[in-house]
CSV table of C-alpha atoms in Angstrom, one decimal:
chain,number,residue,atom,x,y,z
W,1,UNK,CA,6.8,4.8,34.5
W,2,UNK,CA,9.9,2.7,34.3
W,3,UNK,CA,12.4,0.7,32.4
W,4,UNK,CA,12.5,-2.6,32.0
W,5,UNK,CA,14.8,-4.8,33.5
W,6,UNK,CA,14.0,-8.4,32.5
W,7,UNK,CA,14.7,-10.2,29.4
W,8,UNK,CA,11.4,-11.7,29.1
W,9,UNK,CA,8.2,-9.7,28.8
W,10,UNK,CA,3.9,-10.9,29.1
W,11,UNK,CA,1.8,-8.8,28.0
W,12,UNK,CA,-2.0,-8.8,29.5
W,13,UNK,CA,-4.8,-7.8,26.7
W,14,UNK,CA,-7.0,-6.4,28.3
W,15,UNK,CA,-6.8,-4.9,31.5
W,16,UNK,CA,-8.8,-3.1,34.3
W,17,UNK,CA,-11.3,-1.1,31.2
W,18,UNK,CA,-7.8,-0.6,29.3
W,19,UNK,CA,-10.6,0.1,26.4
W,20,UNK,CA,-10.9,2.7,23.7
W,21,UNK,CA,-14.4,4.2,23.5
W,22,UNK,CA,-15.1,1.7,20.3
W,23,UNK,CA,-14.2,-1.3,22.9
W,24,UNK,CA,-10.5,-2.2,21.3
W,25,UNK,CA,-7.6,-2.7,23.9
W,26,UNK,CA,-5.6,0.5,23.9
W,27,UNK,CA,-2.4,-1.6,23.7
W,28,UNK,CA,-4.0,-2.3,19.8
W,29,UNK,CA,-5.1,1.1,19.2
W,30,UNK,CA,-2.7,2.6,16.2
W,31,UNK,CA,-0.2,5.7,16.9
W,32,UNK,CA,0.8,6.6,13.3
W,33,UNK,CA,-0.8,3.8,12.1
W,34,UNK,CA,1.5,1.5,14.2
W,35,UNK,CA,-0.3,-0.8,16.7
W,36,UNK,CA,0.9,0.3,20.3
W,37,UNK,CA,2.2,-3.2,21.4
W,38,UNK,CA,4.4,-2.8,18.1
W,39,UNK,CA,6.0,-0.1,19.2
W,40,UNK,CA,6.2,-1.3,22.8
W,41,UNK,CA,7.6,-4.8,21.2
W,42,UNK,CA,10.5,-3.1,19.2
W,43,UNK,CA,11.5,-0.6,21.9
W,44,UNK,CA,11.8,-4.0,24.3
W,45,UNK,CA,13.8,-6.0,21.4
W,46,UNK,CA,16.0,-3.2,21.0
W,47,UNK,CA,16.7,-3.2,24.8
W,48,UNK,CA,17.5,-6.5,24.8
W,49,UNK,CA,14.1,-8.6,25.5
W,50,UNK,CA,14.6,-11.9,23.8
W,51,UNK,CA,10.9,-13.3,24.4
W,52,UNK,CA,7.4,-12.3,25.0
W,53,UNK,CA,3.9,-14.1,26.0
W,54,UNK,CA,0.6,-12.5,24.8
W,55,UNK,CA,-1.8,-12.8,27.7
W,56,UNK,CA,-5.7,-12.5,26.6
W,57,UNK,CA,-8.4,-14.6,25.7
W,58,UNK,CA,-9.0,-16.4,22.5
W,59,UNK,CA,-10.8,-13.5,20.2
W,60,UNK,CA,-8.0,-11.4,20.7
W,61,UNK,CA,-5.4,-13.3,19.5
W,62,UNK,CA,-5.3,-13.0,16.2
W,63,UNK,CA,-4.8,-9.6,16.1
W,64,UNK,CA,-2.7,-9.8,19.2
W,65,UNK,CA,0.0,-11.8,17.7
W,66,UNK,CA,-0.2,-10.2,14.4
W,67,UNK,CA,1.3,-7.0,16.4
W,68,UNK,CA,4.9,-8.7,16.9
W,69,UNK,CA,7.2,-8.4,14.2
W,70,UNK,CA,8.1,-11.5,12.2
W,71,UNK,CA,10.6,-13.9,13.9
W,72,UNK,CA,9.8,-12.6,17.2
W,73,UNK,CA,10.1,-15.0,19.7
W,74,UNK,CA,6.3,-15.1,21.6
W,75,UNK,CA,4.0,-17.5,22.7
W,76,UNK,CA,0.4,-16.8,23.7
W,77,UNK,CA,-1.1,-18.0,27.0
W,78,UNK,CA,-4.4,-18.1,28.2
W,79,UNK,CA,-5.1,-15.2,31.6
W,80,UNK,CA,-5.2,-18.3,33.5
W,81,UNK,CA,-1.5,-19.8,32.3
W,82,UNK,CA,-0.2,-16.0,32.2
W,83,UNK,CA,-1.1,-15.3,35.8
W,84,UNK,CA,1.3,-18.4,36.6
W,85,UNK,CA,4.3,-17.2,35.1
W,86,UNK,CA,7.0,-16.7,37.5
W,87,UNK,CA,8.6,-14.1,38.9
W,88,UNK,CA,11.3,-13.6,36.2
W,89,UNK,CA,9.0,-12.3,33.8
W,90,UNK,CA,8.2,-8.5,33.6
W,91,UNK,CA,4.2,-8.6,33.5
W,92,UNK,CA,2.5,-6.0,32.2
W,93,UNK,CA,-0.9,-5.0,33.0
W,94,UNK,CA,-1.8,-1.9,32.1
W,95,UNK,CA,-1.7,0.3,28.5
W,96,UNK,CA,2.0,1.7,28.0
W,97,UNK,CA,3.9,3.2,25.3
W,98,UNK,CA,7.7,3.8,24.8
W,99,UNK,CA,9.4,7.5,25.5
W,100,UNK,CA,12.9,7.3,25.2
W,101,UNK,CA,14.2,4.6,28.1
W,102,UNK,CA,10.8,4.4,29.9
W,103,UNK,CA,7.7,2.9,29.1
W,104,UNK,CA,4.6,5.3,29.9
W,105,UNK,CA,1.5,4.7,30.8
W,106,UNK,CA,-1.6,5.8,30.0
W,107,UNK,CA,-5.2,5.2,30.2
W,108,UNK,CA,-7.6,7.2,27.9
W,109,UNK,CA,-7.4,7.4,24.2
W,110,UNK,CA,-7.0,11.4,25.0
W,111,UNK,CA,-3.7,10.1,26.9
W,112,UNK,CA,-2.8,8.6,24.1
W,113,UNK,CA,-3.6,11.6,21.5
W,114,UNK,CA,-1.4,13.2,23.3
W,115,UNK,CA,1.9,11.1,23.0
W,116,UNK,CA,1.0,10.7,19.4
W,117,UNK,CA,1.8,14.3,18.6
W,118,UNK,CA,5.1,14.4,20.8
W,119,UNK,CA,5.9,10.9,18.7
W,120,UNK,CA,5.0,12.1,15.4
W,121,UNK,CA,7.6,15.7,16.0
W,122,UNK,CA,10.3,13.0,16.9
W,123,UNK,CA,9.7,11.1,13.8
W,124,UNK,CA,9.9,14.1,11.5
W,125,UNK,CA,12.7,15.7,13.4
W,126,UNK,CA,14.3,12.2,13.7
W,127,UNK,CA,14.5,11.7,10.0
W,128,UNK,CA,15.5,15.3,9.0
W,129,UNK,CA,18.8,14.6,11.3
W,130,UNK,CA,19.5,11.5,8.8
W,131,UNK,CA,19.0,14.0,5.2
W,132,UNK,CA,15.6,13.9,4.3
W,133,UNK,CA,14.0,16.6,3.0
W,134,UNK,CA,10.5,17.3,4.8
W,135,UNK,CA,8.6,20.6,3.7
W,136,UNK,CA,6.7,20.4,6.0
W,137,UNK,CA,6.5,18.3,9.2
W,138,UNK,CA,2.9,19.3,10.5
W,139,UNK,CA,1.2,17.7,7.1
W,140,UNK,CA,3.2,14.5,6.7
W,141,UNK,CA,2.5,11.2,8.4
W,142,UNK,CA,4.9,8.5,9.1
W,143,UNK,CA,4.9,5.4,10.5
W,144,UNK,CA,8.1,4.4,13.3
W,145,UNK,CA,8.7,1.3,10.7
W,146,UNK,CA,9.4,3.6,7.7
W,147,UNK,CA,13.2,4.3,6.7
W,148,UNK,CA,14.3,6.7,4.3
W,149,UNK,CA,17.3,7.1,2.6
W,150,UNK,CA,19.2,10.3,2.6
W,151,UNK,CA,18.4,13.3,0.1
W,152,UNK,CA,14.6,12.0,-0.7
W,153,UNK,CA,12.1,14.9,-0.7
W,154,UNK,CA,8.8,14.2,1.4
W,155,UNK,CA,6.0,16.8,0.1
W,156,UNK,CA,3.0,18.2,2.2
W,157,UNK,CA,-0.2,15.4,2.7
W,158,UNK,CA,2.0,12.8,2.4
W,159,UNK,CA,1.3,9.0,4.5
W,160,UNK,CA,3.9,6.6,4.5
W,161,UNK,CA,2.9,3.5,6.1
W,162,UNK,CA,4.1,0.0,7.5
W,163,UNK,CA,7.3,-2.0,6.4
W,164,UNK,CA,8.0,0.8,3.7
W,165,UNK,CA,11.5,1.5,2.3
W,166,UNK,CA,12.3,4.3,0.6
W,167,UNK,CA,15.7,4.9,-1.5
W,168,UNK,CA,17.8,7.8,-2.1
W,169,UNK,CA,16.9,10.7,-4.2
W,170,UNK,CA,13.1,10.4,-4.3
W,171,UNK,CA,10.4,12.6,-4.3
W,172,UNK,CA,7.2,12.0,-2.3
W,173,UNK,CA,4.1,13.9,-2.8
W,174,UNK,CA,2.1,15.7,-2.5
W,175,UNK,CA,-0.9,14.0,-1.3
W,176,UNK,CA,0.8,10.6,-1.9
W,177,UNK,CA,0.1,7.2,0.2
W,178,UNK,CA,2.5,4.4,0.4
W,179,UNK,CA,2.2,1.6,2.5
W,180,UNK,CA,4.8,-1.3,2.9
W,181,UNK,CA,6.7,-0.6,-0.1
W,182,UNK,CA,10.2,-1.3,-1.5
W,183,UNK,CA,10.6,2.7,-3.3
W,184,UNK,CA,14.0,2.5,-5.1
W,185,UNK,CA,16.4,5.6,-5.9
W,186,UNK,CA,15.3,8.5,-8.2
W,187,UNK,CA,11.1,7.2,-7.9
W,188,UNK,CA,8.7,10.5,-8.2
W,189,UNK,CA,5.5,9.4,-6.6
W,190,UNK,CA,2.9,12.5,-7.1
W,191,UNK,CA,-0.4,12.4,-5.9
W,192,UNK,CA,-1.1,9.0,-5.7
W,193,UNK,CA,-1.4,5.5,-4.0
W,194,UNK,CA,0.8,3.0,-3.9
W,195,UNK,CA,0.3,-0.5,-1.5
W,196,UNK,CA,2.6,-3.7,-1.1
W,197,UNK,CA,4.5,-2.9,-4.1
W,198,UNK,CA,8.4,-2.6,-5.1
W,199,UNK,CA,8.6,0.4,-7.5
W,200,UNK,CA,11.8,0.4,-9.6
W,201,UNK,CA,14.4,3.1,-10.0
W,202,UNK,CA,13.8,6.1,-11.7
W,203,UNK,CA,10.1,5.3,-12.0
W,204,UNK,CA,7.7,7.9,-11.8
W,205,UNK,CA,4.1,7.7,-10.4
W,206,UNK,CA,1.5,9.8,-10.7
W,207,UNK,CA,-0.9,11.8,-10.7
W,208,UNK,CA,-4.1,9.9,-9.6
W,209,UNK,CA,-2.4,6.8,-10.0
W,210,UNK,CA,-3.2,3.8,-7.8
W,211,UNK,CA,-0.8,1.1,-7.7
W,212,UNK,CA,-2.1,-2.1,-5.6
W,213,UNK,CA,-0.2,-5.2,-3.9
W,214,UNK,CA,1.1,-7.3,-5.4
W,215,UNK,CA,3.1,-5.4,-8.3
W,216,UNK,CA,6.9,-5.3,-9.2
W,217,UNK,CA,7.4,-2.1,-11.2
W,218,UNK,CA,11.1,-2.2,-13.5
W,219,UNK,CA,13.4,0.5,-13.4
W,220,UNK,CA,12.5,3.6,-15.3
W,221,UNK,CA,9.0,2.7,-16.0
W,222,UNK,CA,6.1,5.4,-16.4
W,223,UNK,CA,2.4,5.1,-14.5
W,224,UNK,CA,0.6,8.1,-15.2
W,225,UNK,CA,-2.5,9.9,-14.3
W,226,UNK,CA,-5.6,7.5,-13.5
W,227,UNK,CA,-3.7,4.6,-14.2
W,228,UNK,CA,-4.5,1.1,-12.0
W,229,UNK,CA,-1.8,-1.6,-11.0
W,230,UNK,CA,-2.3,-5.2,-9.4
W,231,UNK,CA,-0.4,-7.8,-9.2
W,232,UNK,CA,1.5,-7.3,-12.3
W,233,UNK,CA,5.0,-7.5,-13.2
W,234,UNK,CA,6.7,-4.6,-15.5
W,235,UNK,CA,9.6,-4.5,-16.9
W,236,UNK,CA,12.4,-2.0,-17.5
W,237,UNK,CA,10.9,1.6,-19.2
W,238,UNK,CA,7.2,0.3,-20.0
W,239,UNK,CA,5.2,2.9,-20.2
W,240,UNK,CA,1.4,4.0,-19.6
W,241,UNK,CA,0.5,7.7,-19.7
W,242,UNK,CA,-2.9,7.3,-18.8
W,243,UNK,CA,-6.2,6.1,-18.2
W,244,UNK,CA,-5.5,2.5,-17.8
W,245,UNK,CA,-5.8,-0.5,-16.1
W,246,UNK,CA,-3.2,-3.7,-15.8
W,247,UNK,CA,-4.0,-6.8,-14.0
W,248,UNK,CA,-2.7,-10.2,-13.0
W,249,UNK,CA,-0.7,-9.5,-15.7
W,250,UNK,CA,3.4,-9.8,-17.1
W,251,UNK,CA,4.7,-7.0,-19.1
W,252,UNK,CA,8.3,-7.2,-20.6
W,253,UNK,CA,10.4,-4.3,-21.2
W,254,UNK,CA,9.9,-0.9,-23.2
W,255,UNK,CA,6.2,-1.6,-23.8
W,256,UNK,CA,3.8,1.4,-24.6
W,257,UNK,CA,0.1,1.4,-23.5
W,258,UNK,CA,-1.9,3.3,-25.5
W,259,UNK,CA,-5.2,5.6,-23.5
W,260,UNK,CA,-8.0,3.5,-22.4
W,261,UNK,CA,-6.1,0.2,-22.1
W,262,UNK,CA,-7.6,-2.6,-20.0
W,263,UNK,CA,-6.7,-6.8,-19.0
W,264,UNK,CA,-9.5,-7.9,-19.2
W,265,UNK,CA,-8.4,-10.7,-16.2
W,266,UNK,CA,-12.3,-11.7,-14.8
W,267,UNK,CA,-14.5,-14.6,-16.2
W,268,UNK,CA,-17.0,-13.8,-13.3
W,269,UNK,CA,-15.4,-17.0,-11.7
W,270,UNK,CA,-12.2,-16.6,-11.4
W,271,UNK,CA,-9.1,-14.6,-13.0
W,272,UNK,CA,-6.2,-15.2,-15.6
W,273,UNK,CA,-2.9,-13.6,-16.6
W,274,UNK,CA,-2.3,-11.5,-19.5
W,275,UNK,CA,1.8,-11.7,-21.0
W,276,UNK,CA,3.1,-9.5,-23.1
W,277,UNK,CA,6.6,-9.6,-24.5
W,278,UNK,CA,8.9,-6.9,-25.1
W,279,UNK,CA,8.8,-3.9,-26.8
W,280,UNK,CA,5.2,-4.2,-27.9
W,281,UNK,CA,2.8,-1.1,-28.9
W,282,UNK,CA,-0.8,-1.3,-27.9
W,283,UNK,CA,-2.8,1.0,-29.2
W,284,UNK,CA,-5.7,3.1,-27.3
W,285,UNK,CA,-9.0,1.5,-25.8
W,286,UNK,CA,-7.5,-1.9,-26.6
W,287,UNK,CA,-9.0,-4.6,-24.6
W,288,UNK,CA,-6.7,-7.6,-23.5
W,289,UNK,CA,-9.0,-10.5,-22.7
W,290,UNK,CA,-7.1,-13.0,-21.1
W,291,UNK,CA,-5.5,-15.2,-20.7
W,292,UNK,CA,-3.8,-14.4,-23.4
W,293,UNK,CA,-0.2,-13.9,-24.8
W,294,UNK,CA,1.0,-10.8,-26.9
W,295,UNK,CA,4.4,-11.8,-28.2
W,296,UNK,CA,7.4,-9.7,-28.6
W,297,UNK,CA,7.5,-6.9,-30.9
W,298,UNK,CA,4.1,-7.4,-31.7
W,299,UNK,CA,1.8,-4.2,-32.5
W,300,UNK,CA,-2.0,-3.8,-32.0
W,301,UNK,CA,-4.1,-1.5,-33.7
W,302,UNK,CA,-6.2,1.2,-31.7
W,303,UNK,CA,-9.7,0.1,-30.7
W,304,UNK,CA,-8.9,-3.8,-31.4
W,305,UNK,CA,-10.4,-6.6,-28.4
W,306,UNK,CA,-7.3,-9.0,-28.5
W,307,UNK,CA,-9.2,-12.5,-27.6
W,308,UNK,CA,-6.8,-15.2,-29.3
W,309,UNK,CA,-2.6,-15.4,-28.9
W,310,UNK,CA,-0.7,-12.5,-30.8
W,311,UNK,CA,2.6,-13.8,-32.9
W,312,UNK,CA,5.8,-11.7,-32.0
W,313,UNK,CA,6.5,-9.1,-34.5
W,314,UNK,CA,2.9,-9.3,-35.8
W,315,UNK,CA,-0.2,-6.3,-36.3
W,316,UNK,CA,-3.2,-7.6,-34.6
W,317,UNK,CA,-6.3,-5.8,-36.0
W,318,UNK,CA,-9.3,-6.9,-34.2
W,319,UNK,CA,-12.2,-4.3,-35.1
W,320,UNK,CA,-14.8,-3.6,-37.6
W,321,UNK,CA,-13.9,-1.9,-40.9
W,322,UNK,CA,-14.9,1.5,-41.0
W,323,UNK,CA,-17.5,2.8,-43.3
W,324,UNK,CA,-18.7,6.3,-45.2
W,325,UNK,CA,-21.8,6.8,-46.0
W,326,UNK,CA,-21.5,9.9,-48.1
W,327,UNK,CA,-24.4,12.5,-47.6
W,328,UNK,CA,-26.1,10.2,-44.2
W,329,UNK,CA,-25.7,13.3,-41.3
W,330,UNK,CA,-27.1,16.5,-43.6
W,331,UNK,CA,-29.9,13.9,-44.5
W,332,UNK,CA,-30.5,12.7,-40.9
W,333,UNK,CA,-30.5,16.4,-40.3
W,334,UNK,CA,-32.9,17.4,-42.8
W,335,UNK,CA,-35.3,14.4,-41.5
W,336,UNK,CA,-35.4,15.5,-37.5
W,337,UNK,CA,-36.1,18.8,-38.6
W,338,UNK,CA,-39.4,17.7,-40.2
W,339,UNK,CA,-40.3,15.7,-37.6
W,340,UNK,CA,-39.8,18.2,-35.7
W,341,UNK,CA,-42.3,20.4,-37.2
W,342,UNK,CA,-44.8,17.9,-37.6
């Protein structure tokens, strides 16, 4: 092990068998769902490294480069062109990861089991120095890209994952996944999933709640049990309590989803965006068959298939008219009886 001492850096992919036992560089394997050569890449930036060459042959470099952090400064070389770099270039060869000012090297995907645990103590313990909250260390997961701001509560089974940032005051868990996120102040997040999403300010998620990429979730807004996001916009204090799913779609503020709701947003070829203005009530197992427009104030009746525009302040009623038939279930009754003597 050693430090290094030159401001640029190659990196050789692979090297000597420097293979897991599934045949992937070990410098690509993840530690805490981090690629090594990310972590190897940061702790070299932050040491002053100012550029880097990624040595390996052409099926590797796609994933190769896609380990340095955007607006890195690295270009990628052929074996051939990386074995004729000069002398003022630190080349390394072999499988390392960062520990404190050295770089360590290792060799077997045991080796590397084992500086996974010591990393993922440091991690915990690193972030409990800073205020957060941790119940308990052993059953919570995070990546060395995560921050957290002071006085958030992490809960037991909880994974926080890639470029995520999480705000003041929150609670985490338990059993909650969030990868690359933007988590604002005051968010709950309970038991549930949340990807490549910006969740507003005193929003609450959760339970069972999966929220995919591509979704911008206002301030104060409620997702609740077995409710699906994707690449949706909401705005300030809409609400759905449960059983419901939002896509491609652009919610205004204050609007209440009734049980059972669903954006209809697939022809079978290709999809389309649902709007709906502000402050708009829809009613349980509506279906929203887009595109379509719902406009502000509007309200829509329980059980109604919205397929055509909605005015603003309008009731859309799209179902058929319910009738009685006095006396049909104690004569349907009667009749399977007999057949059932017969």
């Amino acid at each position: 092990m050693k430090p290094v001492d030159q401001m640029r850096v190659a990196v050789f992919l692979p090297n000597g068998g420097a293979l897991s036992p599934y045949g992937k560089p070990l410098m690509l394997q993840e530690v805490l769902f981090c690629p090594v050569l990310t972590w190897c890449v940061r702790a070299w930036k932050s040491r002053g490294v100012e550029r880097f060459f990624l040595v390996c042959e052409e099926p590797l470099r796609e994933r190769g480069m896609a380990c340095f952090p955007q607006g890195t400064d690295v270009t990628w070389l052929t074996p051939e062109e990386g074995e004729a770099l000069g002398d003022d270039v630190e080349k390394v060869r072999e499988p390392v990861m960062p520990r404190g000012e050295m770089m360590i090297a290792f060799h077997t995907a045991q080796e590397l089991g084992r500086l996974q645990d010591a990393w993922h103590r440091e991690i915990i313990e690193g972030h409990q120095r800073n205020g957060v909250l941790i119940l308990d260390g052993a059953a919570t997961y995070i990546d060395p890209r995560v921050t957290i701001a002071p006085g958030t509560l992490i809960l037991p089974g909880t994974i926080l994952r890639g470029e995520t940032a999480i705000g003041e005051g929150c609670e985490i868990g338990p059993g909650a996944v969030v990868d690359s996120c933007i988590v604002e102040g005051g968010v709950t997040i309970n038991a549930s999933q949340v990807a490549g999403s910006t969740i507003g300010a005193g929003s609450d998620v959760g339970p069972y709640a999966h929220i995919r990429p591509g979704c911008q979730v206002g301030p104060k807004c409620h997702i609740g049990a077995f409710v699906q996001l994707k690449n949706c916009n909401l705005g300030e204090g809409t609400k759905m309590s449960h059983l419901t799913y939002v896509g491609d779609s652009d919610v205004g503020r204050g609007v209440n989803f009734g049980c059972g709701t669903v954006t209809s947003n697939y022809d079978g070829f290709k999809k389309h965006r649902t709007v709906i203005g502000d402050n708009v009530f829809i009613g349980c197992n509506t279906n929203l068959v887009a595109p379509v427009e719902v406009g502000e104030g509007a309200y829509i009746a329980a059980g109604t298939t919205v397929t055509k525009n909605v005015p603003a302040d309008s009731l859309a009623v799209g179902r058929a008219r319910q009738e009685n038939k006095e006396g049909w279930a104690r004569h349907n009754r009667a009749m399977k009886a007999r057949n059932k003597k017969q």
